[in-house]
Short mmCIF file of C-alpha atoms in Angstrom, two decimals:
data_model
loop_
_atom_site.label_atom_id
_atom_site.label_comp_id
_atom_site.label_asym_id
_atom_site.label_seq_id
_atom_site.Cartn_x
_atom_site.Cartn_y
_atom_site.Cartn_z
CA MET A 28 67.87 98.83 -102.58
CA LYS A 29 70.59 97.23 -100.45
CA ASN A 30 69.63 99.22 -97.35
CA GLU A 31 65.95 98.55 -97.99
CA LEU A 32 66.64 94.83 -98.12
CA MET A 33 68.66 94.88 -94.91
CA ASP A 34 65.96 96.90 -93.15
CA ALA A 35 63.33 94.40 -94.30
CA LEU A 36 65.40 91.46 -93.06
CA ILE A 37 65.79 93.07 -89.65
CA ARG A 38 62.03 93.65 -89.45
CA TYR A 39 61.41 90.06 -90.54
CA LEU A 40 63.74 88.58 -87.93
CA ASP A 41 62.20 90.79 -85.23
CA CYS A 42 65.16 90.45 -82.86
CA PRO A 43 68.21 92.52 -81.93
CA CYS A 44 70.60 92.71 -84.89
CA ARG A 45 73.98 94.26 -85.57
CA ILE A 46 75.33 95.16 -89.03
CA PHE A 47 78.98 94.76 -90.03
CA GLU A 48 80.13 96.53 -93.15
CA PRO A 49 82.60 94.70 -95.48
CA MET A 50 86.13 94.35 -94.12
CA TYR A 51 89.34 92.62 -95.12
CA ASP A 52 89.47 90.36 -92.07
CA ASP A 53 86.75 88.98 -89.83
CA ILE A 54 88.41 89.48 -86.44
CA GLN A 55 85.87 92.09 -85.33
CA ILE A 56 83.00 89.92 -86.56
CA MET A 57 84.25 86.81 -84.78
CA ASN A 58 84.86 88.74 -81.55
CA ALA A 59 81.28 90.03 -81.70
CA TYR A 60 79.94 86.54 -82.45
CA ARG A 61 81.79 84.97 -79.52
CA GLU A 62 80.67 87.75 -77.19
CA ALA A 63 77.07 87.18 -78.35
CA GLN A 64 77.43 83.45 -77.76
CA ASP A 65 78.45 84.05 -74.14
CA ARG A 66 75.79 86.68 -73.55
CA GLY A 67 73.12 84.56 -75.24
CA LYS A 68 73.54 81.81 -72.65
CA LYS A 69 72.46 84.30 -69.98
CA GLU A 70 69.89 86.28 -71.95
CA GLY A 71 68.20 83.44 -73.85
CA PHE A 72 69.18 83.79 -77.50
CA ILE A 73 71.49 82.17 -80.04
CA PRO A 74 73.53 84.35 -82.43
CA VAL A 75 73.47 83.68 -86.17
CA MET A 76 75.35 85.46 -88.93
CA THR A 77 73.66 86.02 -92.28
CA ILE A 78 73.88 88.05 -95.48
CA ALA A 79 70.98 90.04 -96.88
CA ASP A 80 70.47 89.18 -100.54
CA ASP A 81 67.43 88.86 -102.77
CA VAL A 82 67.60 85.06 -103.01
CA LEU A 83 67.74 84.54 -99.26
CA TRP A 84 64.96 87.09 -98.75
CA GLU A 85 62.67 85.31 -101.20
CA SER A 86 63.44 81.95 -99.55
CA LEU A 87 62.63 83.27 -96.07
CA ILE A 88 59.35 84.83 -97.15
CA MET A 89 58.16 81.84 -99.17
CA GLY A 90 59.55 79.36 -96.63
CA ALA A 91 57.29 80.92 -94.01
CA GLY A 92 54.29 80.56 -96.33
CA GLU A 93 54.03 84.20 -97.36
CA ASN A 94 53.46 85.36 -100.94
CA TYR A 95 56.59 87.04 -102.28
CA ASP A 96 55.88 90.76 -102.68
CA ALA A 97 59.09 92.84 -102.61
CA PHE A 98 59.75 93.84 -99.01
CA ARG A 99 56.24 93.55 -97.68
CA PHE A 100 55.05 90.73 -95.43
CA ASN A 101 52.45 90.07 -92.75
CA ALA A 102 54.29 90.06 -89.43
CA ASP A 103 51.43 88.20 -87.73
CA HIS A 104 51.66 85.41 -90.30
CA ILE A 105 55.41 85.13 -89.79
CA ALA A 106 54.97 84.96 -86.01
CA ALA A 107 52.29 82.27 -86.40
CA TYR A 108 54.63 80.25 -88.64
CA ARG A 109 57.36 80.40 -86.02
CA ARG A 110 54.98 79.28 -83.27
CA LYS A 111 53.89 76.37 -85.45
CA MET A 112 57.47 75.27 -86.17
CA LEU A 113 58.42 75.52 -82.51
CA SER A 114 55.39 73.44 -81.50
CA LEU A 115 56.42 70.52 -83.70
CA SER A 116 58.14 67.46 -82.32
CA PRO A 117 61.07 67.03 -84.71
CA GLU A 118 61.43 63.68 -86.41
CA PRO A 119 64.35 61.79 -84.88
CA GLY A 120 67.35 63.11 -86.78
CA LYS A 121 68.95 59.71 -87.22
CA GLU A 122 65.78 58.42 -88.87
CA SER A 123 65.69 61.45 -91.15
CA LEU A 124 69.30 60.85 -92.22
CA ASP A 125 68.70 57.10 -92.72
CA ARG A 126 65.74 57.94 -94.96
CA LEU A 127 67.81 60.39 -96.97
CA LEU A 128 70.60 57.86 -97.26
CA SER A 129 68.16 55.32 -98.69
CA GLU A 130 66.77 57.90 -101.13
CA ARG A 131 70.25 58.88 -102.32
CA LYS A 132 71.16 55.24 -102.97
CA GLU A 133 67.96 54.66 -104.92
CA ASP A 134 68.59 57.78 -107.00
CA ALA A 135 72.11 56.57 -107.79
CA GLU A 136 70.82 53.18 -108.93
CA ASP A 137 68.03 54.73 -111.00
CA ASN A 138 70.53 56.98 -112.76
CA GLY A 139 73.06 54.22 -113.35
CA TYR A 140 75.97 55.53 -111.30
CA GLU A 141 77.85 54.26 -108.29
CA TRP A 142 76.71 55.43 -104.87
CA ALA A 143 79.69 57.14 -103.26
CA GLY A 144 78.91 55.53 -99.92
CA ASP A 145 79.62 52.10 -101.36
CA ASN A 146 83.20 53.15 -102.03
CA PRO A 147 83.94 55.92 -99.50
CA GLY A 148 87.69 55.94 -100.02
CA GLU A 149 90.47 56.14 -97.49
CA MET A 150 90.29 58.57 -94.58
CA GLU A 151 93.09 60.82 -95.80
CA ASN A 152 93.95 64.03 -97.68
CA GLY A 153 91.42 66.12 -95.78
CA VAL A 154 91.88 69.74 -94.76
CA SER A 155 91.37 71.55 -91.48
CA ASN A 156 88.42 73.97 -91.46
CA ASN A 157 88.29 76.23 -88.42
CA ALA A 158 86.96 79.44 -89.97
CA PHE A 159 83.65 80.44 -91.52
CA TYR A 160 83.50 80.62 -95.30
CA GLY A 161 79.94 81.55 -96.26
CA TYR A 162 80.06 85.27 -95.52
CA TRP A 163 83.11 86.06 -97.67
CA ASP A 164 82.83 87.82 -101.02
CA HIS A 165 85.52 86.10 -103.04
CA GLY A 166 85.35 88.73 -105.76
CA THR A 167 86.35 91.56 -103.44
CA LYS A 168 88.26 89.29 -101.01
CA MET A 169 86.36 91.05 -98.24
CA THR A 170 83.54 89.95 -96.00
CA SER A 171 80.05 90.62 -97.27
CA ARG A 172 77.79 93.00 -95.40
CA ILE A 173 76.91 90.80 -92.43
CA LEU A 174 73.96 90.80 -90.10
CA LEU A 175 74.53 89.29 -86.65
CA ALA A 176 71.09 88.34 -85.34
CA GLU A 177 70.30 87.42 -81.73
CA VAL A 178 67.62 84.79 -82.42
CA PRO A 179 65.36 84.41 -79.35
CA VAL A 180 65.38 80.62 -79.07
CA LYS A 181 66.56 78.26 -76.36
CA ASN A 182 67.74 75.40 -78.58
CA PRO A 183 70.05 75.69 -81.62
CA TRP A 184 67.80 73.68 -83.95
CA GLU A 185 64.96 76.15 -83.34
CA ILE A 186 66.91 78.77 -85.27
CA PHE A 187 65.31 77.50 -88.48
CA ALA A 188 61.89 78.69 -87.36
CA TRP A 189 63.41 82.16 -87.95
CA PHE A 190 65.43 81.08 -91.00
CA PRO A 191 63.24 78.80 -93.19
CA PHE A 192 65.67 79.08 -96.09
CA GLY A 193 65.43 75.47 -97.34
CA GLY A 194 62.93 73.35 -99.20
CA TRP A 195 64.33 73.92 -102.70
CA ASN A 196 66.17 71.42 -104.90
CA GLU A 197 67.97 69.08 -102.46
CA CYS A 198 68.19 71.60 -99.61
CA PRO A 199 66.18 70.21 -96.66
CA ASP A 200 62.98 71.94 -95.57
CA THR A 201 62.50 73.48 -92.14
CA PRO A 202 61.28 70.38 -90.22
CA GLU A 203 64.19 68.35 -91.61
CA LEU A 204 66.69 71.12 -90.88
CA MET A 205 65.41 71.18 -87.31
CA ALA A 206 65.43 67.37 -86.93
CA VAL A 207 68.97 66.84 -88.18
CA SER A 208 70.31 69.90 -86.35
CA LYS A 209 68.82 68.62 -83.10
CA TYR A 210 70.48 65.25 -83.64
CA TRP A 211 73.88 66.78 -84.45
CA TYR A 212 73.65 69.14 -81.48
CA GLU A 213 72.91 66.24 -79.15
CA THR A 214 75.65 64.03 -80.61
CA HIS A 215 78.35 66.58 -81.51
CA GLY A 216 77.37 69.93 -79.98
CA ALA A 217 76.93 71.44 -83.46
CA VAL A 218 75.30 74.89 -83.52
CA PRO A 219 74.14 76.68 -86.73
CA ALA A 220 76.28 79.82 -87.02
CA VAL A 221 76.20 81.13 -90.62
CA ILE A 222 73.20 80.99 -92.98
CA THR A 223 73.14 82.36 -96.53
CA HIS A 224 70.80 81.60 -99.42
CA ASP A 225 72.70 78.41 -100.30
CA THR A 226 75.16 77.69 -97.48
CA LEU A 227 74.88 76.61 -93.88
CA GLU A 228 77.78 76.41 -91.42
CA TYR A 229 77.87 74.89 -87.97
CA ALA A 230 80.29 75.61 -85.15
CA VAL A 231 81.44 72.69 -83.00
CA LEU A 232 83.57 72.94 -79.87
CA SER A 233 86.03 70.31 -81.05
CA PRO A 234 86.54 68.05 -84.07
CA VAL A 235 84.85 64.66 -84.17
CA SER A 236 87.03 61.73 -83.15
CA ARG A 237 88.65 59.76 -85.95
CA GLU A 238 86.71 56.71 -84.76
CA ASN A 239 83.40 58.48 -85.45
CA ALA A 240 84.44 60.66 -88.38
CA MET A 241 83.54 58.24 -91.18
CA ARG A 242 80.02 57.74 -89.84
CA LEU A 243 79.51 61.50 -89.54
CA ALA A 244 80.88 62.06 -93.05
CA SER A 245 78.40 59.52 -94.44
CA GLU A 246 75.57 61.31 -92.63
CA GLN A 247 76.68 64.67 -93.99
CA TYR A 248 77.00 63.29 -97.50
CA ALA A 249 73.48 61.84 -97.33
CA TRP A 250 72.21 65.24 -96.17
CA CYS A 251 74.20 67.32 -98.66
CA PRO A 252 75.86 65.35 -101.50
CA ASP A 253 77.28 68.54 -103.05
CA ILE A 254 79.95 68.80 -100.33
CA VAL A 255 81.60 65.74 -101.93
CA ASP A 256 80.15 65.51 -105.44
CA GLN A 257 81.09 69.10 -106.30
CA ALA A 258 84.27 69.36 -104.27
CA GLY A 259 86.54 68.09 -107.04
CA THR A 260 87.12 64.88 -108.97
CA ASP A 261 89.30 63.41 -106.21
CA ALA A 262 86.86 64.17 -103.37
CA THR A 263 85.55 61.20 -101.38
CA ILE A 264 83.57 60.58 -98.22
CA GLY A 265 86.83 59.38 -96.66
CA MET A 266 88.46 62.72 -97.47
CA LEU A 267 85.50 64.51 -95.88
CA ALA A 268 85.86 62.31 -92.78
CA ASP A 269 89.54 63.22 -92.53
CA SER A 270 88.58 66.90 -92.75
CA LEU A 271 85.90 66.57 -90.07
CA ALA A 272 88.44 65.00 -87.70
CA GLN A 273 90.48 68.23 -87.99
CA SER A 274 87.73 70.85 -88.08
CA SER A 275 85.63 72.96 -85.73
CA VAL A 276 83.43 74.30 -88.55
CA TRP A 277 81.12 72.20 -90.73
CA PHE A 278 80.25 73.58 -94.15
CA PHE A 279 77.24 72.70 -96.33
CA TRP A 280 76.40 74.05 -99.76
CA TRP A 281 73.41 73.22 -101.94
CA ASP A 282 73.40 73.90 -105.68
#
């Protein structure tokens, strides 16, 4: 079943892919990812790491508008979906985040609790995050079986035409993923690097400045409240901002 799922994912992505079996460190994986980044600039693709599991597979099939039917799908329909997504003019990412921010505040008021953005806390007690987290199996303490896909797109935000994994619960749908990713690429150089069924990680060349970290943390909280709300009782937007000012990887997780 596991091999059948991986084979189906490779057929779905319809691009060069490389499989990495579980290992106790990710040095080989990161070397391959960095090599693919460099080569992709010349050959016209952007590398993305993912994990083949049933939940992600169902999300990708249904996200592209296909009826879920085991490992079968209509390749022409998937290709048409990608063309449609790539033809869209993304909503300005800042406007998308402002809208989400407003919605989050309204939800907080409706449910009778304090909106975290009104009391973001001090910019302190953060942690440095310079490694990817989403592809680790914390039961085995090894990496999961990873697929490194060379997605044939020019712009990082276009990756989500190949990975329409969102649109459930509070996880943004494909147009919103593309809009916000375009905005963060243009403002911070953020590139989607790891996608699983419930996590998304971006690579940035350098941490955000401390002057801009609180604003970015507020944007990220509006987009994905779980990164603060479910990060522990002491977690605050200020703590997230302090982390972002030390980190070259951004991590998002939707429940």
